[in-house]
PDB file of C-alpha atoms and ligand atoms in Angstrom:
ATOM      1  CA  MET U 208      15.099  59.896  83.585  1.00 93.00           C
ATOM      2  CA  LEU U 209      18.425  61.070  84.891  1.00 96.00           C
ATOM      3  CA  ILE U 210      19.981  61.952  81.537  1.00 95.00           C
ATOM      4  CA  THR U 211      17.429  63.995  79.626  1.00 92.00           C
ATOM      5  CA  GLU U 212      19.737  65.724  77.169  1.00 92.00           C
ATOM      6  CA  GLN U 213      22.117  64.169  74.707  1.00 91.00           C
ATOM      7  CA  LEU U 214      25.607  63.729  76.116  1.00 95.00           C
ATOM      8  CA  PRO U 215      28.347  65.855  74.512  1.00 97.00           C
ATOM      9  CA  GLN U 216      29.459  64.525  71.124  1.00 97.00           C
ATOM     10  CA  VAL U 217      33.059  63.747  70.178  1.00 98.00           C
ATOM     11  CA  ALA U 218      34.840  63.225  66.836  1.00 97.00           C
ATOM     12  CA  LEU U 219      34.396  59.433  66.724  1.00 97.00           C
ATOM     13  CA  ASN U 220      30.958  57.905  66.124  1.00 97.00           C
ATOM     14  CA  LYS U 221      31.904  54.657  67.812  1.00 97.00           C
ATOM     15  CA  MET U 222      32.641  56.534  71.053  1.00 98.00           C
ATOM     16  CA  ASN U 223      29.390  58.502  70.757  1.00 98.00           C
ATOM     17  CA  GLU U 224      27.473  55.234  70.309  1.00 98.00           C
ATOM     18  CA  ILE U 225      29.089  53.798  73.443  1.00 98.00           C
ATOM     19  CA  HIS U 226      28.212  56.962  75.407  1.00 98.00           C
ATOM     20  CA  ASN U 227      24.636  57.006  74.140  1.00 97.00           C
ATOM     21  CA  LYS U 228      24.174  53.372  75.084  1.00 97.00           C
ATOM     22  CA  GLU U 229      25.564  54.103  78.552  1.00 98.00           C
ATOM     23  CA  ALA U 230      23.045  56.923  78.946  1.00 98.00           C
ATOM     24  CA  GLU U 231      20.271  54.412  78.165  1.00 98.00           C
ATOM     25  CA  VAL U 232      21.617  51.919  80.708  1.00 98.00           C
ATOM     26  CA  ILE U 233      21.803  54.686  83.331  1.00 98.00           C
ATOM     27  CA  ASN U 234      18.266  55.850  82.611  1.00 98.00           C
ATOM     28  CA  GLU U 235      16.911  52.311  82.933  1.00 98.00           C
ATOM     29  CA  LEU U 236      18.731  51.902  86.249  1.00 98.00           C
ATOM     30  CA  TYR U 237      17.445  55.284  87.404  1.00 98.00           C
ATOM     31  CA  GLN U 238      13.885  54.298  86.563  1.00 98.00           C
ATOM     32  CA  ALA U 239      14.199  51.145  88.682  1.00 98.00           C
ATOM     33  CA  ILE U 240      15.544  53.353  91.495  1.00 98.00           C
ATOM     34  CA  GLU U 241      12.515  55.625  91.237  1.00 98.00           C
ATOM     35  CA  GLU U 242      10.241  52.558  91.279  1.00 98.00           C
ATOM     36  CA  LYS U 243      12.132  51.394  94.409  1.00 98.00           C
ATOM     37  CA  ASP U 244      12.417  47.939  92.862  1.00 98.00           C
ATOM     38  CA  VAL U 245      15.400  46.413  94.702  1.00 98.00           C
ATOM     39  CA  ASP U 246      15.713  43.302  92.505  1.00 98.00           C
ATOM     40  CA  LYS U 247      15.594  45.344  89.340  1.00 98.00           C
ATOM     41  CA  VAL U 248      18.098  47.859  90.716  1.00 98.00           C
ATOM     42  CA  ASP U 249      20.391  44.961  91.630  1.00 98.00           C
ATOM     43  CA  LYS U 250      20.260  43.537  88.105  1.00 98.00           C
ATOM     44  CA  LEU U 251      20.597  46.883  86.327  1.00 98.00           C
ATOM     45  CA  PHE U 252      23.349  48.146  88.642  1.00 98.00           C
ATOM     46  CA  LYS U 253      25.442  45.102  87.684  1.00 98.00           C
ATOM     47  CA  GLU U 254      24.686  45.753  84.005  1.00 98.00           C
ATOM     48  CA  PHE U 255      25.710  49.373  84.458  1.00 98.00           C
ATOM     49  CA  ILE U 256      29.063  48.392  85.997  1.00 98.00           C
ATOM     50  CA  LYS U 257      29.727  45.935  83.162  1.00 98.00           C
ATOM     51  CA  ASP U 258      28.822  48.605  80.617  1.00 98.00           C
ATOM     52  CA  VAL U 259      31.211  51.115  82.202  1.00 98.00           C
ATOM     53  CA  GLN U 260      34.004  48.514  82.214  1.00 98.00           C
ATOM     54  CA  GLU U 261      33.465  47.781  78.504  1.00 98.00           C
ATOM     55  CA  HIS U 262      33.227  51.482  77.688  1.00 98.00           C
ATOM     56  CA  PHE U 263      36.560  52.226  79.347  1.00 98.00           C
ATOM     57  CA  ALA U 264      38.204  49.086  77.936  1.00 98.00           C
ATOM     58  CA  TYR U 265      37.286  50.107  74.379  1.00 98.00           C
ATOM     59  CA  GLU U 266      38.784  53.578  74.769  1.00 98.00           C
ATOM     60  CA  GLN U 267      41.889  52.240  76.467  1.00 98.00           C
ATOM     61  CA  ALA U 268      42.479  49.660  73.725  1.00 98.00           C
ATOM     62  CA  GLN U 269      42.312  52.362  71.029  1.00 97.00           C
ATOM     63  CA  MET U 270      44.584  54.704  72.979  1.00 98.00           C
ATOM     64  CA  GLU U 271      47.119  51.922  73.401  1.00 97.00           C
ATOM     65  CA  LYS U 272      46.918  50.854  69.764  1.00 97.00           C
ATOM     66  CA  TYR U 273      47.511  54.371  68.451  1.00 97.00           C
ATOM     67  CA  ASN U 274      49.899  55.588  71.176  1.00 97.00           C
ATOM     68  CA  PHE U 275      47.752  58.396  72.498  1.00 97.00           C
ATOM     69  CA  PHE U 276      50.004  60.882  74.321  1.00 94.00           C
ATOM     70  CA  ALA U 277      47.699  61.479  77.323  1.00 95.00           C
ATOM     71  CA  TYR U 278      46.901  57.796  77.842  1.00 96.00           C
ATOM     72  CA  PRO U 279      48.055  57.701  81.535  1.00 96.00           C
ATOM     73  CA  ILE U 280      45.911  60.698  82.566  1.00 97.00           C
ATOM     74  CA  HIS U 281      42.879  59.360  80.734  1.00 98.00           C
ATOM     75  CA  ILE U 282      43.301  55.930  82.330  1.00 98.00           C
ATOM     76  CA  SER U 283      43.700  57.411  85.806  1.00 98.00           C
ATOM     77  CA  GLU U 284      40.304  59.120  85.453  1.00 98.00           C
ATOM     78  CA  HIS U 285      38.735  55.799  84.418  1.00 98.00           C
ATOM     79  CA  ASP U 286      40.459  53.979  87.288  1.00 98.00           C
ATOM     80  CA  MET U 287      39.132  56.471  89.827  1.00 98.00           C
ATOM     81  CA  ILE U 288      35.563  55.742  88.692  1.00 98.00           C
ATOM     82  CA  LEU U 289      36.111  51.962  88.653  1.00 98.00           C
ATOM     83  CA  GLN U 290      37.356  52.158  92.246  1.00 98.00           C
ATOM     84  CA  GLN U 291      34.343  54.226  93.286  1.00 98.00           C
ATOM     85  CA  LEU U 292      32.032  51.714  91.621  1.00 98.00           C
ATOM     86  CA  SER U 293      33.713  48.792  93.298  1.00 98.00           C
ATOM     87  CA  ARG U 294      33.320  50.462  96.722  1.00 98.00           C
ATOM     88  CA  LEU U 295      29.704  51.304  95.946  1.00 98.00           C
ATOM     89  CA  GLU U 296      28.993  47.732  94.848  1.00 98.00           C
ATOM     90  CA  LYS U 297      30.327  46.422  98.177  1.00 98.00           C
ATOM     91  CA  GLU U 298      28.156  48.903 100.106  1.00 98.00           C
ATOM     92  CA  TRP U 299      25.163  47.949  97.976  1.00 98.00           C
ATOM     93  CA  GLU U 300      25.687  44.228  98.648  1.00 98.00           C
ATOM     94  CA  LYS U 301      25.726  44.957 102.388  1.00 98.00           C
ATOM     95  CA  THR U 302      22.873  47.440 102.635  1.00 98.00           C
ATOM     96  CA  LYS U 303      20.678  47.191  99.475  1.00 98.00           C
ATOM     97  CA  ASP U 304      20.144  50.900 100.070  1.00 98.00           C
ATOM     98  CA  ILE U 305      18.796  52.331  96.819  1.00 98.00           C
ATOM     99  CA  ASN U 306      19.618  55.875  97.926  1.00 98.00           C
ATOM    100  CA  LEU U 307      23.344  55.091  97.855  1.00 98.00           C
ATOM    101  CA  ILE U 308      23.187  54.368  94.127  1.00 98.00           C
ATOM    102  CA  LYS U 309      20.810  57.265  93.473  1.00 98.00           C
ATOM    103  CA  ALA U 310      23.114  59.741  95.244  1.00 98.00           C
ATOM    104  CA  TYR U 311      26.162  58.386  93.422  1.00 98.00           C
ATOM    105  CA  LEU U 312      24.574  58.661  89.968  1.00 98.00           C
ATOM    106  CA  GLU U 313      23.227  62.157  90.589  1.00 98.00           C
ATOM    107  CA  GLY U 314      26.077  63.642  92.577  1.00 98.00           C
ATOM    108  CA  GLU U 315      29.155  61.913  91.181  1.00 98.00           C
ATOM    109  CA  PHE U 316      28.756  59.905  88.005  1.00 98.00           C
ATOM    110  CA  LEU U 317      26.602  62.243  85.917  1.00 97.00           C
ATOM    111  CA  PRO U 318      28.673  65.409  86.474  1.00 97.00           C
ATOM    112  CA  TRP U 319      31.827  63.338  86.025  1.00 98.00           C
ATOM    113  CA  ILE U 320      30.836  61.747  82.720  1.00 98.00           C
ATOM    114  CA  ILE U 321      29.765  65.060  81.176  1.00 97.00           C
ATOM    115  CA  ASN U 322      33.042  66.684  82.197  1.00 98.00           C
ATOM    116  CA  HIS U 323      35.066  63.639  81.154  1.00 98.00           C
ATOM    117  CA  ILE U 324      33.499  63.494  77.674  1.00 98.00           C
ATOM    118  CA  ASN U 325      34.013  67.237  77.212  1.00 98.00           C
ATOM    119  CA  THR U 326      37.701  67.020  78.153  1.00 98.00           C
ATOM    120  CA  MET U 327      39.498  63.632  78.048  1.00 98.00           C
ATOM    121  CA  ASP U 328      37.224  61.864  75.568  1.00 98.00           C
ATOM    122  CA  ALA U 329      36.978  64.896  73.261  1.00 98.00           C
ATOM    123  CA  VAL U 330      40.769  65.221  73.011  1.00 98.00           C
ATOM    124  CA  THR U 331      41.189  61.459  72.673  1.00 98.00           C
ATOM    125  CA  ALA U 332      38.571  61.196  69.921  1.00 98.00           C
ATOM    126  CA  GLY U 333      40.162  64.110  68.062  1.00 97.00           C
ATOM    127  CA  TYR U 334      43.478  62.290  68.114  1.00 97.00           C
ATOM    128  CA  LEU U 335      42.066  58.862  67.222  1.00 97.00           C
ATOM    129  CA  ALA U 336      40.037  60.265  64.339  1.00 96.00           C
ATOM    130  CA  GLN U 337      43.325  60.713  62.436  1.00 95.00           C
ATOM    131  CA  PHE U 338      43.764  56.940  62.415  1.00 96.00           C
ATOM    132  CA  ILE U 339      40.293  55.427  62.608  1.00 93.00           C
ATOM    133  CA  LYS U 340      38.271  55.994  59.463  1.00 89.00           C
ATOM    134  CA  GLU U 341      34.559  55.417  59.969  1.00 85.00           C
TER     135      GLU U 341
HETATM  136 FE1  FE2 J  16      34.046  57.683  77.150  1.00 69.81          FE
HETATM  137 FE1  FE2 J  17      37.137  58.097  78.730  1.00 69.81          FE
END
């Protein structure tokens, strides 16, 4: 397992659910990496990318709907990750080198997501919680 502790929680349950589900997707992918199962990594890596895209799209739609003041900064952090993932996907298609994905998850994505939830997502959820009643 890559993510062994619960990710930081924010003020909106829906966002926490999305983050928790992403942690599960990442852990499944990480297990396939440890098993060195290339076909499984291929399938789960694609699922992971789709999950990240949906995760970001949900947050962006809410920020747009409720005119969140820091929308451009939040989006630019998401865009940076989407670009990294697109580059990584191209490298993966060429090389099928499991270590590329392993190094990215450990060295880039995991520290990023924890920091991003603690900063951008926490502030965003605090703002959105005024409007979205769960
Ligand atoms: Fe998020
Ligand atoms: Fe976010």
